[in-house]
Coordinates of C-alpha atoms and ligand atoms in Angstrom, one line a residue:
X4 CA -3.7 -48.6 88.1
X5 CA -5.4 -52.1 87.7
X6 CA -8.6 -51.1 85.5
X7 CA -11.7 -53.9 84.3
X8 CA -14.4 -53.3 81.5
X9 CA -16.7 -54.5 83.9
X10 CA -20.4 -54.4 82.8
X11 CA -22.0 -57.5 81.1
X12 CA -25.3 -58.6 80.5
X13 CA -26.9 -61.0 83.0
X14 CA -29.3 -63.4 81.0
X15 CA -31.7 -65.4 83.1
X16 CA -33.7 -68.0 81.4
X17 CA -35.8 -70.8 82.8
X18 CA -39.1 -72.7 82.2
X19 CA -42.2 -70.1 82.8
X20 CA -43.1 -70.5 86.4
X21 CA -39.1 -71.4 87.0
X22 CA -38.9 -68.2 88.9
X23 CA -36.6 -65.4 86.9
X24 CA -38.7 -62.6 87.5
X25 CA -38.8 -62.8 91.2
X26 CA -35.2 -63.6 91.5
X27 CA -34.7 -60.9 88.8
X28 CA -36.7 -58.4 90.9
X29 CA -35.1 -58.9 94.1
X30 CA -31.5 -59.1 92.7
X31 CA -32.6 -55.3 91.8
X32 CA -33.7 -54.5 94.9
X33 CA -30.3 -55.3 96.6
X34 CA -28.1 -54.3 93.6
X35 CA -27.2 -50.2 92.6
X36 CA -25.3 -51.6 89.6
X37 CA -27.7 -53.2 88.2
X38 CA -30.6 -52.1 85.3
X39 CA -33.4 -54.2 83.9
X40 CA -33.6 -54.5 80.2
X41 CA -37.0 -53.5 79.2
X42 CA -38.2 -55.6 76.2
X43 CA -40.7 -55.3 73.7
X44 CA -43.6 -57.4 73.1
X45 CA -46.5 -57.8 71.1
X46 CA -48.4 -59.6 73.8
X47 CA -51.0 -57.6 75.6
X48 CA -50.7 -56.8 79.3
X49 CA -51.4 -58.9 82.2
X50 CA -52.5 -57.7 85.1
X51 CA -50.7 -54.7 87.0
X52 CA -48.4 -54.2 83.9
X53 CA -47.3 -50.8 83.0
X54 CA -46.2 -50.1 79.5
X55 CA -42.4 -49.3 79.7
X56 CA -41.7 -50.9 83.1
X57 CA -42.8 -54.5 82.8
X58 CA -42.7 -54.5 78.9
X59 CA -42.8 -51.7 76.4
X60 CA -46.0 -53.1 74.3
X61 CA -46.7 -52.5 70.9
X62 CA -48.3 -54.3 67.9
X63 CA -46.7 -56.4 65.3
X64 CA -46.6 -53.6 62.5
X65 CA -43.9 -51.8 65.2
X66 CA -42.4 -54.8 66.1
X67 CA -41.3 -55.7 62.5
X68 CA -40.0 -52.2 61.9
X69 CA -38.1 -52.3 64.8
X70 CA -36.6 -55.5 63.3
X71 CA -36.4 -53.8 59.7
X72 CA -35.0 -51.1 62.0
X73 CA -31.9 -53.5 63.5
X74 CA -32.9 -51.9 66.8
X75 CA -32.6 -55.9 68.5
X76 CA -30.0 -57.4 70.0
X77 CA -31.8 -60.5 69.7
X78 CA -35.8 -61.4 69.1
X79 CA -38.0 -64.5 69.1
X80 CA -41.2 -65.5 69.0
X81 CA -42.7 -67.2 72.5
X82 CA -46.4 -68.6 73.4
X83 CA -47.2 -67.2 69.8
X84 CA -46.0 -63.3 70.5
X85 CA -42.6 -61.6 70.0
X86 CA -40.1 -60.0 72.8
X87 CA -37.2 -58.5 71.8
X88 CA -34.3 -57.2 73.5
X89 CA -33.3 -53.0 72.3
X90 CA -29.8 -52.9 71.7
X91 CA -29.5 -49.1 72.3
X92 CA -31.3 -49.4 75.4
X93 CA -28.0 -52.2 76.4
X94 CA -25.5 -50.6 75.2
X95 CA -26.5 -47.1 76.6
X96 CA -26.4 -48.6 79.7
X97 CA -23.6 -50.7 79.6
X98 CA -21.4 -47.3 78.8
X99 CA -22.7 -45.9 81.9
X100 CA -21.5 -48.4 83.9
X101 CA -23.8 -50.7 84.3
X102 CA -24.6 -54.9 84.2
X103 CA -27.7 -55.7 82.7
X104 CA -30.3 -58.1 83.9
X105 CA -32.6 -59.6 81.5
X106 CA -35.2 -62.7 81.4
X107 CA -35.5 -64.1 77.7
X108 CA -36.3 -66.8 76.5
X109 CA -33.9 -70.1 75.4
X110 CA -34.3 -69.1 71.8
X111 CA -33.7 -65.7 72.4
X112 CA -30.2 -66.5 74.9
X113 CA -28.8 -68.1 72.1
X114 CA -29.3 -65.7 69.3
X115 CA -27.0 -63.6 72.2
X116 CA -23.9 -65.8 72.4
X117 CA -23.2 -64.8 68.7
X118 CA -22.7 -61.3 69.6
X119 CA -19.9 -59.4 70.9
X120 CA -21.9 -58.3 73.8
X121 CA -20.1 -59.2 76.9
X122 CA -22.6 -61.8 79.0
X123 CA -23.4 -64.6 81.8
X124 CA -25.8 -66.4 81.0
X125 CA -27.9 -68.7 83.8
X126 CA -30.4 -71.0 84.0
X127 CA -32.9 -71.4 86.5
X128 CA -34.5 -74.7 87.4
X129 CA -37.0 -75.6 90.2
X130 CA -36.6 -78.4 91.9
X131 CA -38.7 -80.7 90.2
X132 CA -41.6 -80.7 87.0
X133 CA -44.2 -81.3 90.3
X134 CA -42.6 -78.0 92.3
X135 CA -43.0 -76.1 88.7
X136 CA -46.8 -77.6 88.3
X137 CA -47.6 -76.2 91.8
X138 CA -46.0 -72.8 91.3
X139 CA -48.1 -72.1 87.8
X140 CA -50.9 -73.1 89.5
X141 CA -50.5 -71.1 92.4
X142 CA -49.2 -67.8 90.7
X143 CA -52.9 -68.3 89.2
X144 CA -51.9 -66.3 85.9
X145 CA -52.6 -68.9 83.4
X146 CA -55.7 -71.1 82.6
X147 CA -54.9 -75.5 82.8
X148 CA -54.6 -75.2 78.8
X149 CA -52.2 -72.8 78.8
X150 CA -50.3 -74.3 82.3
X151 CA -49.9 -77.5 79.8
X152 CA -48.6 -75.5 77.1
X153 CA -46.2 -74.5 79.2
X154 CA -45.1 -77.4 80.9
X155 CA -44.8 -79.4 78.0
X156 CA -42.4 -76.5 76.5
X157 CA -40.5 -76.5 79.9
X158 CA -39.3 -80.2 78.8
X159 CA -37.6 -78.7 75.1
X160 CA -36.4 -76.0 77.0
X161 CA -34.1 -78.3 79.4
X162 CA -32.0 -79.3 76.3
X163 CA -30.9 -75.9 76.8
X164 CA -29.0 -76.0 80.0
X165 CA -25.7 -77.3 78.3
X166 CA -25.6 -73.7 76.5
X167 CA -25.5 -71.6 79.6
X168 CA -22.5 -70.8 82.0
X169 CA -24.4 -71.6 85.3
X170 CA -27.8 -73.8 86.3
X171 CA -29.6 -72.7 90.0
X172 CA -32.1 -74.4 91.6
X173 CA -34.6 -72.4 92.5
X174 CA -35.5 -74.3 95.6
X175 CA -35.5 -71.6 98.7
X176 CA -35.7 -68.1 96.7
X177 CA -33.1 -66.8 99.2
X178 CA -30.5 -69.1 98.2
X179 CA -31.1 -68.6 94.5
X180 CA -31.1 -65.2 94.9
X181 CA -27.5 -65.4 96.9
X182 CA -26.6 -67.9 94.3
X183 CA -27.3 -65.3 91.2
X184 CA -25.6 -62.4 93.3
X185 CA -22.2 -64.9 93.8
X186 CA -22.4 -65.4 89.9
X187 CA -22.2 -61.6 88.8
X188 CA -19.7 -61.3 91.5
X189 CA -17.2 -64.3 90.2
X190 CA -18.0 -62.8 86.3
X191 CA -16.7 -59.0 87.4
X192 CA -13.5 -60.7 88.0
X193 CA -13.2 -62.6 85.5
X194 CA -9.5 -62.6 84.0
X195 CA -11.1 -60.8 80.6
X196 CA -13.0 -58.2 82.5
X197 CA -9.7 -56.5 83.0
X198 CA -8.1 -54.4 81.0
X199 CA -3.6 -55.5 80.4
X200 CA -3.7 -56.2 84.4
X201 CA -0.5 -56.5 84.8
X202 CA 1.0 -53.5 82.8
X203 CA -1.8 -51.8 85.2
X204 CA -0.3 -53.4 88.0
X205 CA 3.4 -51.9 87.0
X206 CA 2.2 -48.4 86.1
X207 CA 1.3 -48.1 90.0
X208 CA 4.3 -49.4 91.2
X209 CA 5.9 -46.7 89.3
X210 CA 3.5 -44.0 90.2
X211 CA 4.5 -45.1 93.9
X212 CA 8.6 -44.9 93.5
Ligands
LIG3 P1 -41.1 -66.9 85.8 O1 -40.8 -65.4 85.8 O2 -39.9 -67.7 85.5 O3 -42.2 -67.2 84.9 P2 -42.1 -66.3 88.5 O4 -41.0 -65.5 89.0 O5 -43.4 -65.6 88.1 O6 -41.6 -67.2 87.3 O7 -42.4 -67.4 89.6 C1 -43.5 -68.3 89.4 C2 -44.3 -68.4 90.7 O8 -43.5 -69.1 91.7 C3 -44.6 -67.0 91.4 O9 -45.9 -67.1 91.9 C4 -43.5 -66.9 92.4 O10 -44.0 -66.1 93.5 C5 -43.3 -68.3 92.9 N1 -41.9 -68.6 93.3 C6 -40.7 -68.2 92.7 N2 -39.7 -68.7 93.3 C7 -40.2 -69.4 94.4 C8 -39.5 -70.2 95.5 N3 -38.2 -70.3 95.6 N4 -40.3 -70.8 96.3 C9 -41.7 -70.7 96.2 N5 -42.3 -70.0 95.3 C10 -41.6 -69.4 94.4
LIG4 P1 -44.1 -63.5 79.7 O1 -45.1 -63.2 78.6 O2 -44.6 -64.6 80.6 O3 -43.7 -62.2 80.4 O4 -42.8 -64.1 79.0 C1 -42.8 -65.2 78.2 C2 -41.4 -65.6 77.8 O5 -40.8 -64.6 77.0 C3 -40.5 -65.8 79.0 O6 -39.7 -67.0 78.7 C4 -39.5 -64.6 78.9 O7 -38.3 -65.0 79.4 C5 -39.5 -64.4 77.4 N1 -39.0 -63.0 77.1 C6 -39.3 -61.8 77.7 N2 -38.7 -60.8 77.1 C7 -38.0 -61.4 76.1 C8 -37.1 -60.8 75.1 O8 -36.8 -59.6 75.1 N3 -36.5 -61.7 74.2 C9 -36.8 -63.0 74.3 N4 -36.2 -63.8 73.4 N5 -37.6 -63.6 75.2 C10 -38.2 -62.7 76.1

């Protein structure tokens, strides 16, 4: 029998305001093999956050024992707090199974490609520095200093793109969302997902004479 090691991580990254967690969310919504990775943060919640959905917060003292700890795959520090990515959490659920969706940050992505965790990792664009102006000002989260702050970072974070396996433009969300889904379903066959494919191939052929 033909058998893969199928799961991977699935790294989104992309300017804030580029629209990873709204494709991230909806990819979840249509996908049963599928987790979110849950990362820590020192920043405080926003909003309609819940600790240990949206983020799992704590303070720095935590944060650097978790470091201390080696319990990150990767960590980095964004806006002026720290996420980090648990690597039990990942690898727990990569056993079981399943891919694993995350949105981190360009500094974060790369710390990633020197592991031996199995990943994609894609980059999400809007159409255009105007499109990503309007969106931050619209998802009304973040003061004008702080929608500067992160425009101007969007521009170093470009420089990234060369680094990642795929770019989408996040123009119409339902074609980025189909775009993201055709990704994870080119990666799960990907010629190193599977495991000696052809001596799995003969096995059946003898189990069938
Ligand atoms: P990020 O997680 O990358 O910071 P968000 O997912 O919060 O970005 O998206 C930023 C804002 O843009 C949100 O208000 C979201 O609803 C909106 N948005 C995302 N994608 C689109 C799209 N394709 N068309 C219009 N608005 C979008
Ligand atoms: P926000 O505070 O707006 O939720 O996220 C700010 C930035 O931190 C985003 O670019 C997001 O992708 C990034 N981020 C969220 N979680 C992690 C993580 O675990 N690791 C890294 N490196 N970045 C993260």
């Amino acid at each position: 029998m033909i058998q893969k090691s199928p799961s991977f991580l699935i790294i989104l990254s992309a300017p804030s305001g580029g629209g990873k967690s709204t494709i991230l969310n909806e990819i979840l919504k249509i996908s049963d093999n599928v987790d979110y990775s849950v990362s820590f943060t020192t920043r405080k919640p926003r909003g309609v956050e819940q600790n240990g959905i949206h983020y799992h917060f704590v303070d720095e003292t935590e944060f650097k024992k978790r470091i201390d700890d080696g319990d990150f795959l990767e960590y980095a520090n964004v806006f002026g707090n720290w996420y980090g990515t648990s690597i039990s959490y990942i690898k727990a659920r990569l056993a079981a199974g399943k891919h694993v969706i995350m949105d981190i940050d360009v500094q974060g992505a790369s710390l990633i490609s020197a592991t031996d965790v199995p990943y994609v990792k894609v980059f999400i664009i809007p159409p255009s520095m105007d499109v990503l102006r309007e969106r931050l000002v619209l998802r009304a989260t973040d003061s004008a200093e702080e929608i500067a702050k992160r425009l101007n970072t969007a521009k170093d974070e470009l420089a990234f793109i060369p680094h990642y396996d795929y770019l989408v433009v996040n123009d119409d969300l339902q074609q980025a969302v189909s775009d993201v889904q055709a990704i994870i379903r080119a990666e799960e066959n990907r010629v190193n997902r599977y495991i000696e494919p052809v001596e799995g191939f003969l096995t059946q052929e003898k189990h069938n004479d």
